[in-house]
PDB file of C-alpha atoms in Angstrom:
ATOM      1  CA  MET A   1      72.758 -22.259 125.648  1.00 79.00           C
ATOM      2  CA  ALA A   2      69.243 -23.167 124.494  1.00 89.00           C
ATOM      3  CA  GLU A   3      66.452 -20.756 125.308  1.00 96.00           C
ATOM      4  CA  HIS A   4      62.679 -21.000 125.388  1.00 97.00           C
ATOM      5  CA  TRP A   5      60.888 -18.854 122.776  1.00 97.00           C
ATOM      6  CA  PHE A   6      57.255 -18.184 121.952  1.00 98.00           C
ATOM      7  CA  ILE A   7      56.432 -17.041 118.403  1.00 98.00           C
ATOM      8  CA  SER A   8      52.877 -16.010 117.517  1.00 98.00           C
ATOM      9  CA  GLY A   9      51.703 -16.432 113.936  1.00 96.00           C
ATOM     10  CA  ALA A  10      54.262 -19.099 113.080  1.00 94.00           C
ATOM     11  CA  ASN A  11      52.504 -20.899 110.250  1.00 92.00           C
ATOM     12  CA  ARG A  12      53.813 -18.628 107.494  1.00 90.00           C
ATOM     13  CA  GLY A  13      56.043 -15.696 106.637  1.00 92.00           C
ATOM     14  CA  ILE A  14      58.437 -14.219 109.160  1.00 94.00           C
ATOM     15  CA  GLY A  15      56.975 -16.142 112.093  1.00 94.00           C
ATOM     16  CA  HIS A  16      57.499 -19.425 110.271  1.00 93.00           C
ATOM     17  CA  GLY A  17      61.043 -18.407 109.354  1.00 93.00           C
ATOM     18  CA  LEU A  18      61.898 -17.509 112.942  1.00 95.00           C
ATOM     19  CA  ALA A  19      60.370 -20.633 114.433  1.00 92.00           C
ATOM     20  CA  THR A  20      62.201 -23.000 112.095  1.00 90.00           C
ATOM     21  CA  LEU A  21      65.544 -21.224 112.538  1.00 92.00           C
ATOM     22  CA  LEU A  22      65.184 -21.509 116.303  1.00 93.00           C
ATOM     23  CA  ALA A  23      64.261 -25.174 116.166  1.00 89.00           C
ATOM     24  CA  ASP A  24      67.155 -25.849 113.780  1.00 89.00           C
ATOM     25  CA  ARG A  25      69.663 -24.465 116.256  1.00 90.00           C
ATOM     26  CA  GLY A  26      68.192 -26.342 119.215  1.00 89.00           C
ATOM     27  CA  ASP A  27      66.065 -23.846 121.117  1.00 93.00           C
ATOM     28  CA  ASP A  28      62.761 -24.814 122.716  1.00 93.00           C
ATOM     29  CA  VAL A  29      59.951 -23.324 120.650  1.00 95.00           C
ATOM     30  CA  ASP A  30      56.286 -22.792 121.390  1.00 96.00           C
ATOM     31  CA  ALA A  31      54.329 -21.276 118.529  1.00 96.00           C
ATOM     32  CA  SER A  32      50.792 -20.204 117.790  1.00 97.00           C
ATOM     33  CA  VAL A  33      48.533 -20.503 114.757  1.00 97.00           C
ATOM     34  CA  ARG A  34      44.869 -19.590 114.240  1.00 95.00           C
ATOM     35  CA  SER A  35      43.396 -22.900 113.049  1.00 96.00           C
ATOM     36  CA  GLU A  36      43.752 -26.656 113.275  1.00 95.00           C
ATOM     37  CA  ASP A  37      44.563 -26.791 109.558  1.00 95.00           C
ATOM     38  CA  ALA A  38      47.439 -24.382 110.115  1.00 94.00           C
ATOM     39  CA  ARG A  39      48.617 -26.467 113.056  1.00 94.00           C
ATOM     40  CA  GLU A  40      48.698 -29.604 110.905  1.00 93.00           C
ATOM     41  CA  ARG A  41      50.668 -27.870 108.160  1.00 91.00           C
ATOM     42  CA  LEU A  42      53.193 -26.457 110.605  1.00 91.00           C
ATOM     43  CA  GLN A  43      53.596 -29.815 112.325  1.00 88.00           C
ATOM     44  CA  LYS A  44      54.565 -31.341 108.989  1.00 86.00           C
ATOM     45  CA  ASP A  45      57.088 -28.545 108.381  1.00 83.00           C
ATOM     46  CA  VAL A  46      58.801 -29.062 111.733  1.00 81.00           C
ATOM     47  CA  ALA A  47      58.318 -32.817 112.143  1.00 77.00           C
ATOM     48  CA  ARG A  48      62.018 -33.413 112.755  1.00 75.00           C
ATOM     49  CA  HIS A  49      61.908 -30.913 115.636  1.00 67.00           C
ATOM     50  CA  ARG A  50      58.856 -32.380 117.340  1.00 61.00           C
ATOM     51  CA  ALA A  51      60.648 -33.038 120.643  1.00 57.00           C
ATOM     52  CA  ARG A  52      61.157 -29.300 121.209  1.00 81.00           C
ATOM     53  CA  PHE A  53      58.396 -27.687 119.157  1.00 90.00           C
ATOM     54  CA  SER A  54      54.871 -27.199 120.519  1.00 93.00           C
ATOM     55  CA  ILE A  55      51.999 -25.573 118.604  1.00 95.00           C
ATOM     56  CA  HIS A  56      49.015 -23.793 120.152  1.00 97.00           C
ATOM     57  CA  VAL A  57      45.814 -22.702 118.419  1.00 98.00           C
ATOM     58  CA  PHE A  58      44.268 -19.339 119.293  1.00 98.00           C
ATOM     59  CA  ASP A  59      43.212 -16.031 117.777  1.00 97.00           C
ATOM     60  CA  GLN A  60      44.814 -12.800 118.997  1.00 96.00           C
ATOM     61  CA  ARG A  61      41.354 -11.399 119.691  1.00 97.00           C
ATOM     62  CA  ASP A  62      40.630 -14.218 122.153  1.00 98.00           C
ATOM     63  CA  GLU A  63      42.011 -13.339 125.581  1.00 98.00           C
ATOM     64  CA  ALA A  64      40.693 -16.538 127.175  1.00 98.00           C
ATOM     65  CA  GLY A  65      42.316 -18.659 124.457  1.00 97.00           C
ATOM     66  CA  ILE A  66      45.635 -16.868 124.882  1.00 98.00           C
ATOM     67  CA  ARG A  67      45.599 -17.325 128.651  1.00 98.00           C
ATOM     68  CA  ALA A  68      44.720 -21.000 128.252  1.00 98.00           C
ATOM     69  CA  ALA A  69      47.751 -21.442 125.979  1.00 97.00           C
ATOM     70  CA  ALA A  70      49.978 -19.679 128.508  1.00 97.00           C
ATOM     71  CA  ARG A  71      48.886 -22.155 131.180  1.00 97.00           C
ATOM     72  CA  GLU A  72      50.058 -25.008 128.946  1.00 95.00           C
ATOM     73  CA  LEU A  73      53.650 -23.747 128.878  1.00 94.00           C
ATOM     74  CA  ALA A  74      56.384 -24.813 131.242  1.00 86.00           C
ATOM     75  CA  GLY A  75      58.484 -21.793 132.167  1.00 80.00           C
ATOM     76  CA  PRO A  76      60.661 -19.917 132.236  1.00 96.00           C
ATOM     77  CA  LEU A  77      60.054 -18.145 128.916  1.00 98.00           C
ATOM     78  CA  ASP A  78      63.091 -16.252 127.638  1.00 98.00           C
ATOM     79  CA  VAL A  79      61.753 -14.515 124.521  1.00 98.00           C
ATOM     80  CA  LEU A  80      58.251 -13.586 123.383  1.00 98.00           C
ATOM     81  CA  VAL A  81      57.869 -12.497 119.757  1.00 98.00           C
ATOM     82  CA  CYS A  82      54.435 -10.995 119.109  1.00 98.00           C
ATOM     83  CA  ASN A  83      54.504 -11.528 115.372  1.00 97.00           C
ATOM     84  CA  ALA A  84      50.943 -12.406 114.321  1.00 95.00           C
ATOM     85  CA  GLY A  85      49.071  -9.641 112.572  1.00 95.00           C
ATOM     86  CA  ALA A  86      46.910  -8.601 109.651  1.00 95.00           C
ATOM     87  CA  TYR A  87      46.927  -5.922 106.951  1.00 94.00           C
ATOM     88  CA  GLY A  88      43.339  -4.880 107.430  1.00 96.00           C
ATOM     89  CA  PRO A  89      40.383  -4.007 105.203  1.00 97.00           C
ATOM     90  CA  GLN A  90      40.681  -3.150 101.532  1.00 96.00           C
ATOM     91  CA  THR A  91      39.081   0.235 102.144  1.00 98.00           C
ATOM     92  CA  GLN A  92      41.350   2.146 104.539  1.00 98.00           C
ATOM     93  CA  SER A  93      42.119   5.686 103.414  1.00 97.00           C
ATOM     94  CA  THR A  94      41.647   8.921 105.324  1.00 97.00           C
ATOM     95  CA  LEU A  95      38.809   9.812 102.942  1.00 97.00           C
ATOM     96  CA  ASP A  96      37.145   6.398 102.684  1.00 98.00           C
ATOM     97  CA  MET A  97      37.385   4.093 105.692  1.00 98.00           C
ATOM     98  CA  ASP A  98      35.888   0.716 106.493  1.00 98.00           C
ATOM     99  CA  PHE A  99      35.453   1.638 110.161  1.00 98.00           C
ATOM    100  CA  PRO A 100      34.410  -1.796 111.471  1.00 98.00           C
ATOM    101  CA  GLY A 101      37.336  -3.337 109.574  1.00 98.00           C
ATOM    102  CA  ALA A 102      39.720  -0.737 110.996  1.00 98.00           C
ATOM    103  CA  LEU A 103      38.519  -1.380 114.548  1.00 98.00           C
ATOM    104  CA  ASP A 104      39.044  -5.106 114.053  1.00 98.00           C
ATOM    105  CA  LEU A 105      42.555  -4.418 112.752  1.00 98.00           C
ATOM    106  CA  PHE A 106      43.394  -2.486 115.928  1.00 98.00           C
ATOM    107  CA  ASP A 107      42.026  -5.394 117.947  1.00 98.00           C
ATOM    108  CA  VAL A 108      44.419  -7.772 116.176  1.00 98.00           C
ATOM    109  CA  ASN A 109      47.542  -5.665 115.557  1.00 98.00           C
ATOM    110  CA  THR A 110      47.562  -3.365 118.585  1.00 98.00           C
ATOM    111  CA  LEU A 111      45.662  -5.032 121.418  1.00 98.00           C
ATOM    112  CA  GLY A 112      46.470  -8.602 120.393  1.00 98.00           C
ATOM    113  CA  PRO A 113      50.183  -8.298 121.257  1.00 98.00           C
ATOM    114  CA  LEU A 114      49.308  -6.684 124.583  1.00 98.00           C
ATOM    115  CA  ARG A 115      47.044  -9.627 125.411  1.00 98.00           C
ATOM    116  CA  LEU A 116      49.989 -11.936 124.722  1.00 98.00           C
ATOM    117  CA  VAL A 117      52.367  -9.963 126.914  1.00 98.00           C
ATOM    118  CA  GLN A 118      49.970  -9.871 129.843  1.00 98.00           C
ATOM    119  CA  ALA A 119      49.263 -13.622 129.594  1.00 98.00           C
ATOM    120  CA  PHE A 120      52.870 -14.768 129.239  1.00 98.00           C
ATOM    121  CA  LEU A 121      54.556 -12.242 131.536  1.00 98.00           C
ATOM    122  CA  PRO A 122      54.543 -14.459 134.661  1.00 98.00           C
ATOM    123  CA  LEU A 123      56.588 -17.054 132.757  1.00 98.00           C
ATOM    124  CA  MET A 124      59.027 -14.383 131.579  1.00 98.00           C
ATOM    125  CA  LEU A 125      59.698 -13.066 135.069  1.00 98.00           C
ATOM    126  CA  ARG A 126      61.345 -16.415 135.823  1.00 96.00           C
ATOM    127  CA  ALA A 127      63.921 -16.020 133.011  1.00 97.00           C
ATOM    128  CA  ASP A 128      67.443 -14.593 133.344  1.00 96.00           C
ATOM    129  CA  ASN A 129      67.256 -12.206 130.374  1.00 97.00           C
ATOM    130  CA  PRO A 130      63.594 -11.908 129.349  1.00 98.00           C
ATOM    131  CA  ARG A 131      62.971 -10.117 126.054  1.00 98.00           C
ATOM    132  CA  ILE A 132      59.746  -9.067 124.340  1.00 98.00           C
ATOM    133  CA  ALA A 133      59.568  -8.028 120.681  1.00 98.00           C
ATOM    134  CA  LEU A 134      56.406  -6.426 119.325  1.00 98.00           C
ATOM    135  CA  MET A 135      56.441  -6.813 115.539  1.00 97.00           C
ATOM    136  CA  SER A 136      55.863  -3.336 114.157  1.00 97.00           C
ATOM    137  CA  SER A 137      56.573  -1.842 110.744  1.00 96.00           C
ATOM    138  CA  GLY A 138      58.429   1.059 109.209  1.00 95.00           C
ATOM    139  CA  LEU A 139      54.979   2.204 108.101  1.00 95.00           C
ATOM    140  CA  GLY A 140      54.203   2.843 111.765  1.00 96.00           C
ATOM    141  CA  SER A 141      56.974   5.422 112.059  1.00 97.00           C
ATOM    142  CA  MET A 142      55.695   8.981 112.441  1.00 96.00           C
ATOM    143  CA  ALA A 143      58.690  10.026 110.332  1.00 95.00           C
ATOM    144  CA  MET A 144      57.356   8.151 107.284  1.00 94.00           C
ATOM    145  CA  GLU A 145      55.005  10.258 105.196  1.00 93.00           C
ATOM    146  CA  GLY A 146      52.140   8.888 103.154  1.00 92.00           C
ATOM    147  CA  SER A 147      48.614   7.715 103.766  1.00 94.00           C
ATOM    148  CA  THR A 148      48.148   4.434 101.910  1.00 93.00           C
ATOM    149  CA  ASN A 149      46.744   1.693 104.149  1.00 96.00           C
ATOM    150  CA  ILE A 150      46.297   4.272 106.876  1.00 98.00           C
ATOM    151  CA  ALA A 151      44.534   1.924 109.316  1.00 98.00           C
ATOM    152  CA  TYR A 152      47.503  -0.448 109.205  1.00 97.00           C
ATOM    153  CA  ARG A 153      49.950   2.445 109.688  1.00 98.00           C
ATOM    154  CA  ALA A 154      47.941   3.821 112.610  1.00 98.00           C
ATOM    155  CA  ALA A 155      47.607   0.408 114.277  1.00 98.00           C
ATOM    156  CA  LYS A 156      51.374  -0.091 114.121  1.00 98.00           C
ATOM    157  CA  ALA A 157      52.029   3.439 115.410  1.00 98.00           C
ATOM    158  CA  ALA A 158      49.733   2.655 118.329  1.00 98.00           C
ATOM    159  CA  LEU A 159      51.595  -0.623 118.892  1.00 98.00           C
ATOM    160  CA  ASN A 160      54.841   1.355 119.081  1.00 98.00           C
ATOM    161  CA  LYS A 161      53.359   3.449 121.883  1.00 98.00           C
ATOM    162  CA  ILE A 162      52.365   0.290 123.723  1.00 98.00           C
ATOM    163  CA  ALA A 163      55.953  -0.942 123.347  1.00 98.00           C
ATOM    164  CA  GLN A 164      57.197   2.279 124.935  1.00 98.00           C
ATOM    165  CA  GLY A 165      54.729   1.920 127.794  1.00 98.00           C
ATOM    166  CA  LEU A 166      55.630  -1.713 128.422  1.00 98.00           C
ATOM    167  CA  ALA A 167      59.338  -0.870 128.377  1.00 98.00           C
ATOM    168  CA  HIS A 168      58.734   1.779 131.041  1.00 98.00           C
ATOM    169  CA  ASP A 169      56.553  -0.447 133.221  1.00 98.00           C
ATOM    170  CA  LEU A 170      58.678  -3.597 132.961  1.00 98.00           C
ATOM    171  CA  LYS A 171      62.147  -2.092 133.299  1.00 98.00           C
ATOM    172  CA  ARG A 172      61.955  -2.475 137.073  1.00 97.00           C
ATOM    173  CA  GLU A 173      61.293  -6.190 136.454  1.00 98.00           C
ATOM    174  CA  LYS A 174      64.368  -6.354 134.177  1.00 98.00           C
ATOM    175  CA  VAL A 175      62.282  -7.264 131.109  1.00 98.00           C
ATOM    176  CA  THR A 176      63.546  -5.819 127.819  1.00 98.00           C
ATOM    177  CA  VAL A 177      60.836  -4.620 125.417  1.00 98.00           C
ATOM    178  CA  VAL A 178      61.387  -3.393 121.853  1.00 98.00           C
ATOM    179  CA  ALA A 179      59.296  -2.556 118.818  1.00 98.00           C
ATOM    180  CA  LEU A 180      60.733  -4.313 115.794  1.00 98.00           C
ATOM    181  CA  SER A 181      60.452  -3.580 112.067  1.00 96.00           C
ATOM    182  CA  PRO A 182      61.191  -6.688 109.968  1.00 93.00           C
ATOM    183  CA  GLY A 183      61.790  -4.718 106.772  1.00 84.00           C
ATOM    184  CA  TRP A 184      59.887  -5.124 103.516  1.00 75.00           C
ATOM    185  CA  VAL A 185      59.749  -8.903 103.180  1.00 80.00           C
ATOM    186  CA  ARG A 186      58.556 -11.202 100.396  1.00 82.00           C
ATOM    187  CA  THR A 187      55.586 -12.713 102.241  1.00 79.00           C
ATOM    188  CA  ASP A 188      51.866 -12.912 101.472  1.00 73.00           C
ATOM    189  CA  MET A 189      51.568  -9.467 103.069  1.00 71.00           C
ATOM    190  CA  GLY A 190      54.735  -7.916 101.652  1.00 72.00           C
ATOM    191  CA  GLY A 191      54.317  -9.207  98.106  1.00 78.00           C
ATOM    192  CA  LYS A 192      56.746 -10.675  95.603  1.00 81.00           C
ATOM    193  CA  ASN A 193      58.491  -7.365  94.859  1.00 81.00           C
ATOM    194  CA  ALA A 194      59.672  -6.765  98.429  1.00 78.00           C
ATOM    195  CA  ASP A 195      63.352  -6.194  99.195  1.00 84.00           C
ATOM    196  CA  LEU A 196      64.050  -9.073 101.564  1.00 91.00           C
ATOM    197  CA  SER A 197      63.560 -12.811 101.651  1.00 91.00           C
ATOM    198  CA  VAL A 198      62.001 -14.374 104.730  1.00 89.00           C
ATOM    199  CA  GLU A 199      65.372 -15.962 105.513  1.00 93.00           C
ATOM    200  CA  GLU A 200      67.182 -12.604 105.428  1.00 94.00           C
ATOM    201  CA  SER A 201      64.657 -10.891 107.665  1.00 95.00           C
ATOM    202  CA  ALA A 202      64.245 -13.771 110.115  1.00 95.00           C
ATOM    203  CA  GLY A 203      67.997 -14.295 110.385  1.00 96.00           C
ATOM    204  CA  GLY A 204      68.554 -10.622 111.136  1.00 97.00           C
ATOM    205  CA  ILE A 205      65.732 -10.547 113.672  1.00 97.00           C
ATOM    206  CA  LEU A 206      67.155 -13.585 115.427  1.00 97.00           C
ATOM    207  CA  ARG A 207      70.608 -11.998 115.708  1.00 97.00           C
ATOM    208  CA  THR A 208      69.059  -8.759 116.959  1.00 98.00           C
ATOM    209  CA  LEU A 209      66.965 -10.451 119.641  1.00 98.00           C
ATOM    210  CA  ASP A 210      69.876 -12.642 120.753  1.00 98.00           C
ATOM    211  CA  ALA A 211      71.932  -9.521 121.420  1.00 98.00           C
ATOM    212  CA  LEU A 212      69.322  -7.532 123.356  1.00 98.00           C
ATOM    213  CA  THR A 213      69.985  -6.467 126.926  1.00 97.00           C
ATOM    214  CA  LEU A 214      68.058  -4.284 129.334  1.00 98.00           C
ATOM    215  CA  ALA A 215      70.034  -1.306 128.013  1.00 98.00           C
ATOM    216  CA  ASP A 216      68.049  -1.668 124.757  1.00 98.00           C
ATOM    217  CA  THR A 217      64.594  -1.517 126.283  1.00 98.00           C
ATOM    218  CA  GLY A 218      62.250   1.016 124.747  1.00 98.00           C
ATOM    219  CA  ARG A 219      63.984   1.108 121.340  1.00 98.00           C
ATOM    220  CA  PHE A 220      62.374   0.811 117.889  1.00 98.00           C
ATOM    221  CA  LEU A 221      64.724  -1.390 115.868  1.00 98.00           C
ATOM    222  CA  ASP A 222      64.875  -2.834 112.384  1.00 97.00           C
ATOM    223  CA  TYR A 223      65.800  -6.428 111.612  1.00 96.00           C
ATOM    224  CA  ARG A 224      69.506  -5.482 111.604  1.00 97.00           C
ATOM    225  CA  GLY A 225      69.349  -3.986 115.074  1.00 97.00           C
ATOM    226  CA  ARG A 226      69.443  -0.384 113.814  1.00 97.00           C
ATOM    227  CA  ASP A 227      67.235   2.319 115.299  1.00 98.00           C
ATOM    228  CA  VAL A 228      64.102   3.318 113.400  1.00 97.00           C
ATOM    229  CA  PRO A 229      62.662   6.835 113.933  1.00 96.00           C
ATOM    230  CA  TRP A 230      59.544   6.761 116.077  1.00 95.00           C
TER     231      TRP A 230
END
């Protein structure tokens, strides 16, 4: 049975892979990009799916823009994938930090997904099995040692805590919330030496999100549906 999905950051990488897989199998897809140029490129990519593929333009920092996009949707919304994100400033070590750049990264990677959830939640409460996935990273696990790109790691760790809080607050509403690690993927962010192709990661994520139930809420999962240490 077709479902209604929203994918943020769908013009490239994992978001693009997810959105096209969903459209290929016949789901209704709304997606977001940050610019009109990105919208035009994505429209060309999914031209054959135009009847069930809608593209919205907003930045994750822009609460008003996000809420305006939410008002354009016809509910219910079954699945929200908060995928859009950034890697942050070049200078982000514990001993040398671009503090304004780090604060902006938290605005995008940590608070941006929360803005999406709050804006789209009313549409999700009308669905039979509403699911929210906050795209995290293995680098956000407190069990993973290391300090490279520490602002990115910290922003994802903070996002994981938001996922836990949302899972607690929305369980009574029967909304499933998970943090999701896509693996190390060959994207602009992951680089050409990464372990996984976009197709492998997106396919695994899709299977994982299809299988979620309320019993899974509050988990930190990888693209295969396996638990990741917090």
